Tab-separated table of C-alpha atoms in Angstrom:
chain	number	residue	atom	x	y	z
A	247	UNK	CA	92.067	91.226	112.138
A	248	UNK	CA	94.509	91.896	109.311
A	249	UNK	CA	97.243	89.260	109.520
A	250	UNK	CA	98.584	89.778	113.080
A	251	UNK	CA	97.099	93.258	113.523
A	252	UNK	CA	93.950	93.511	115.646
A	253	UNK	CA	91.503	96.401	115.233
A	254	UNK	CA	88.917	96.654	118.003
A	255	UNK	CA	86.044	99.096	117.607
A	256	UNK	CA	82.663	99.788	119.163
A	257	UNK	CA	79.734	102.205	118.873
A	258	UNK	CA	81.959	105.167	119.727
A	259	UNK	CA	84.249	104.682	116.737
A	260	UNK	CA	84.055	104.198	112.991
A	261	UNK	CA	86.111	101.947	110.741
A	262	UNK	CA	87.030	102.911	107.175
A	263	UNK	CA	88.446	100.646	104.485
A	264	UNK	CA	90.174	102.534	101.688
A	265	UNK	CA	90.752	99.308	99.755
A	266	UNK	CA	89.603	95.678	99.826
A	267	UNK	CA	91.538	93.666	102.397
A	268	UNK	CA	91.387	89.941	103.256
A	269	UNK	CA	90.431	90.377	106.896
A	270	UNK	CA	88.769	88.130	109.476
A	271	UNK	CA	86.213	89.582	111.886
A	272	UNK	CA	84.336	88.517	114.997
A	273	UNK	CA	81.415	90.018	116.923
A	274	UNK	CA	82.505	90.077	120.568
A	275	UNK	CA	79.356	91.453	122.203
A	276	UNK	CA	75.770	90.613	121.256
A	277	UNK	CA	72.697	89.081	122.881
A	278	UNK	CA	69.019	88.713	122.073
A	279	UNK	CA	68.106	91.885	123.964
A	280	UNK	CA	71.025	93.828	122.450
A	281	UNK	CA	71.692	92.385	118.974
A	282	UNK	CA	74.713	93.426	116.953
A	283	UNK	CA	73.834	96.146	114.451
A	284	UNK	CA	76.204	97.718	111.961
A	285	UNK	CA	75.854	100.809	109.784
A	286	UNK	CA	77.744	100.443	106.501
A	287	UNK	CA	78.172	103.117	103.858
A	288	UNK	CA	79.919	102.524	100.523
A	289	UNK	CA	81.949	105.599	99.620
A	290	UNK	CA	82.152	106.928	96.067
A	291	UNK	CA	85.655	108.190	95.132
A	292	UNK	CA	84.092	110.660	92.678
A	293	UNK	CA	81.980	112.191	95.459
A	294	UNK	CA	85.005	112.363	97.750
A	295	UNK	CA	86.972	114.173	95.047
A	296	UNK	CA	84.119	116.621	94.415
A	297	UNK	CA	83.809	117.453	98.108
A	298	UNK	CA	87.565	118.003	98.411
A	299	UNK	CA	87.372	120.491	95.529
A	300	UNK	CA	84.372	122.290	97.043
A	301	UNK	CA	85.363	122.374	100.701
A	302	UNK	CA	89.119	122.481	100.356
A	303	UNK	CA	91.664	119.849	101.344
A	304	UNK	CA	91.266	118.098	104.699
A	305	UNK	CA	93.670	118.775	107.567
A	306	UNK	CA	97.180	117.757	106.490
A	307	UNK	CA	98.600	114.637	108.085
A	308	UNK	CA	101.521	112.351	107.469
A	309	UNK	CA	102.365	112.013	103.780
A	310	UNK	CA	103.636	108.424	104.056
A	311	UNK	CA	101.467	105.643	102.654
A	312	UNK	CA	99.463	104.070	105.487
A	313	UNK	CA	97.214	101.082	106.118
A	314	UNK	CA	94.122	100.645	103.990
A	315	UNK	CA	91.903	100.624	107.076
A	316	UNK	CA	91.721	102.949	110.035
A	317	UNK	CA	89.730	103.660	113.181
A	318	UNK	CA	88.666	106.995	114.613
A	319	UNK	CA	86.139	108.471	117.022
A	320	UNK	CA	82.619	109.248	115.815
A	321	UNK	CA	81.787	112.954	116.085
A	322	UNK	CA	78.351	114.320	116.960
A	323	UNK	CA	78.019	115.621	113.406
A	324	UNK	CA	78.701	112.182	111.915
A	325	UNK	CA	76.279	110.530	114.302
A	326	UNK	CA	73.551	113.057	113.508
A	327	UNK	CA	73.930	112.560	109.740
A	328	UNK	CA	73.966	108.763	110.104
A	329	UNK	CA	70.824	108.756	112.264
A	330	UNK	CA	68.960	110.956	109.788
A	331	UNK	CA	70.013	108.633	106.984
A	332	UNK	CA	68.715	105.571	108.845
A	333	UNK	CA	65.432	107.287	109.717
A	334	UNK	CA	64.751	107.541	105.982
A	335	UNK	CA	64.187	103.778	105.990
A	336	UNK	CA	60.841	104.586	107.629
A	337	UNK	CA	59.908	107.161	104.977
A	338	UNK	CA	60.926	105.792	101.577
A	339	UNK	CA	58.976	108.552	99.844
A	340	UNK	CA	61.556	111.038	101.150
A	341	UNK	CA	64.641	108.881	100.652
A	342	UNK	CA	65.259	109.719	96.994
A	343	UNK	CA	65.560	113.430	97.775
A	344	UNK	CA	67.081	113.395	101.260
A	345	UNK	CA	69.346	110.325	101.372
A	346	UNK	CA	71.946	111.816	98.978
A	347	UNK	CA	72.105	114.955	101.146
A	348	UNK	CA	72.656	113.019	104.374
A	349	UNK	CA	75.208	110.775	102.671
A	350	UNK	CA	77.081	113.764	101.294
A	351	UNK	CA	77.145	115.382	104.728
A	352	UNK	CA	78.490	112.200	106.288
A	353	UNK	CA	81.300	111.998	103.724
A	354	UNK	CA	82.074	115.661	104.373
A	355	UNK	CA	82.276	114.991	108.128
A	356	UNK	CA	84.659	112.113	107.468
A	357	UNK	CA	86.869	114.349	105.338
A	358	UNK	CA	87.008	116.978	108.091
A	359	UNK	CA	87.925	114.388	110.715
A	360	UNK	CA	91.466	113.594	111.824
A	361	UNK	CA	91.542	110.824	109.206
A	362	UNK	CA	90.320	113.037	106.370
A	363	UNK	CA	93.643	113.165	104.541
A	364	UNK	CA	93.833	109.383	104.397
A	365	UNK	CA	90.323	109.216	102.962
A	366	UNK	CA	91.072	111.941	100.405
A	367	UNK	CA	93.993	109.908	99.039
A	368	UNK	CA	91.496	107.354	97.745
A	369	UNK	CA	90.141	109.905	95.270
A	370	UNK	CA	93.537	111.080	93.997
A	371	UNK	CA	94.420	109.223	90.820
A	372	UNK	CA	98.127	109.927	91.284
A	373	UNK	CA	98.337	108.866	94.942
A	374	UNK	CA	100.135	105.705	95.983
A	375	UNK	CA	96.987	104.598	97.827
A	376	UNK	CA	94.954	104.839	94.617
A	377	UNK	CA	97.545	102.884	92.655
A	378	UNK	CA	97.563	100.178	95.295
A	379	UNK	CA	93.763	100.056	94.984
A	380	UNK	CA	94.201	99.339	91.275
A	381	UNK	CA	96.659	96.556	92.066
A	382	UNK	CA	94.242	95.069	94.613
A	383	UNK	CA	91.399	95.157	92.088
A	384	UNK	CA	93.578	93.399	89.521
A	385	UNK	CA	94.603	90.701	91.997
A	386	UNK	CA	91.009	90.112	93.123
A	387	UNK	CA	89.788	89.581	89.574
A	388	UNK	CA	92.680	87.273	88.610
A	389	UNK	CA	93.831	85.651	91.854
A	390	UNK	CA	93.860	82.133	90.358
A	391	UNK	CA	96.341	83.192	87.662
A	392	UNK	CA	100.143	83.207	88.177
A	393	UNK	CA	101.296	86.533	89.603
A	394	UNK	CA	103.533	88.567	87.289
A	395	UNK	CA	104.697	91.407	89.487
A	396	UNK	CA	106.402	93.384	86.722
A	397	UNK	CA	103.209	93.437	84.635
A	398	UNK	CA	101.120	94.425	87.656
A	399	UNK	CA	103.520	97.276	88.443
A	400	UNK	CA	103.339	98.591	84.874
A	401	UNK	CA	99.532	98.520	84.922
A	402	UNK	CA	99.606	100.630	88.102
A	403	UNK	CA	102.246	103.051	86.734
A	404	UNK	CA	104.769	102.091	89.413
A	405	UNK	CA	108.157	100.429	89.558
A	406	UNK	CA	108.242	96.903	90.945
A	407	UNK	CA	110.048	98.008	94.105
A	408	UNK	CA	107.665	100.946	94.637
A	409	UNK	CA	104.605	98.733	94.204
A	410	UNK	CA	105.987	96.203	96.671
A	411	UNK	CA	106.774	98.904	99.245
A	412	UNK	CA	103.469	100.785	99.063
A	413	UNK	CA	101.373	97.624	98.698
A	414	UNK	CA	102.819	96.315	101.953
A	415	UNK	CA	102.256	99.685	103.641
A	416	UNK	CA	98.545	99.652	102.720
A	417	UNK	CA	97.706	95.952	103.108
A	418	UNK	CA	100.313	94.718	105.651
A	419	UNK	CA	101.446	92.081	103.153
A	420	UNK	CA	103.221	91.689	99.829
A	421	UNK	CA	101.255	91.228	96.573
A	422	UNK	CA	102.114	87.507	96.624
A	423	UNK	CA	100.939	87.126	100.228
A	424	UNK	CA	97.748	89.016	99.362
A	425	UNK	CA	97.106	86.670	96.445
A	426	UNK	CA	97.613	83.652	98.717
A	427	UNK	CA	95.110	85.039	101.221
A	428	UNK	CA	92.530	85.502	98.461
A	429	UNK	CA	93.128	82.009	97.124
A	430	UNK	CA	92.893	80.331	100.509
A	431	UNK	CA	89.817	82.238	101.657
A	432	UNK	CA	88.034	81.377	98.406
A	433	UNK	CA	89.131	77.739	98.713
A	434	UNK	CA	87.720	77.604	102.236
A	435	UNK	CA	84.416	79.022	100.986
A	436	UNK	CA	84.286	76.372	98.254
A	437	UNK	CA	84.997	73.622	100.784
A	438	UNK	CA	82.613	74.701	103.533
A	439	UNK	CA	79.797	76.356	101.579
A	440	UNK	CA	79.863	74.517	98.259
A	441	UNK	CA	81.002	71.098	99.489
A	442	UNK	CA	83.761	70.913	96.882
A	443	UNK	CA	86.422	68.211	97.133
A	444	UNK	CA	89.743	69.319	98.640
A	445	UNK	CA	91.860	68.652	95.554
A	446	UNK	CA	89.367	70.367	93.268
A	447	UNK	CA	89.091	73.414	95.542
A	448	UNK	CA	92.863	73.867	95.555
A	449	UNK	CA	93.060	73.546	91.790
A	450	UNK	CA	90.134	75.957	91.304
A	451	UNK	CA	91.932	78.784	93.107
A	452	UNK	CA	95.245	78.322	91.306
A	453	UNK	CA	97.210	75.665	93.199
A	454	UNK	CA	98.925	73.019	91.063
A	455	UNK	CA	100.347	71.118	94.046
A	456	UNK	CA	97.949	69.476	96.514
A	457	UNK	CA	100.653	69.316	99.191
A	458	UNK	CA	101.437	73.021	98.843
A	459	UNK	CA	97.733	73.853	99.065
A	460	UNK	CA	97.316	71.765	102.227
A	461	UNK	CA	100.458	73.236	103.788
A	462	UNK	CA	99.501	76.868	103.164
A	463	UNK	CA	95.875	76.216	104.171
A	464	UNK	CA	97.069	74.768	107.490
A	465	UNK	CA	99.368	77.732	108.038
A	466	UNK	CA	96.504	80.216	107.617
A	467	UNK	CA	93.580	78.378	109.232
A	468	UNK	CA	95.396	76.188	111.752
A	469	UNK	CA	94.239	72.818	110.381
A	470	UNK	CA	94.481	70.944	107.044
A	471	UNK	CA	91.561	71.352	104.593
A	472	UNK	CA	90.076	67.889	105.227
A	473	UNK	CA	90.116	68.362	108.996
A	474	UNK	CA	88.589	71.825	108.639
A	475	UNK	CA	85.727	70.327	106.626
A	476	UNK	CA	85.160	67.567	109.209
A	477	UNK	CA	85.129	70.073	112.039
A	478	UNK	CA	82.660	72.287	110.183
A	479	UNK	CA	80.342	69.339	109.482
A	480	UNK	CA	80.370	68.358	113.174
A	481	UNK	CA	79.512	71.908	114.241
A	482	UNK	CA	76.714	72.080	111.666
A	483	UNK	CA	75.200	68.918	113.083
């Protein structure tokens, strides 16, 4: 889930993230006899760019900036390449030579799919999607610092209005909303995993007001920080 948008996928489809997004996810079907398994592949923008140059541009689609995640159907070619890549786990002596080939084929299949144009934008330095990726990276590394939108726009070679427009198109939120999501998700991790005090967790992620932290935490997670901690401790036994 990305804000209010729900993306539901299964073994017949693949999910691609073209940038880091503060999502929440849930496994809806799994049991001991059929455990949940996921195949994840980190894509290299340099390899994407090289394949676009070698094989030609992917099928043209809409030029407008679109979401930074998308679903599509898995083709037989993709499935075949993915299976061969996983089989190399059983023959590590062959992996060094064959894994890059299977990975390259899988990226090629993705580029030739109906979502290929959206994937190719990631590798284009002058694309709006790539510039938004730079903005996301900057926000992730400095989310506890005050947001200066004009400076962020200059770093990404965009006007403030253009950054705001394309950032929302890719992430479904404004840069400020994105920063809040990062802050609150990190604060929740500090509270539930590290056992940090509520006031200290809020301060650690950039909040100067305890009441504002509690209010925005409740808005995102449904309960105040202290109640969330109590509920987690009860569930953990």
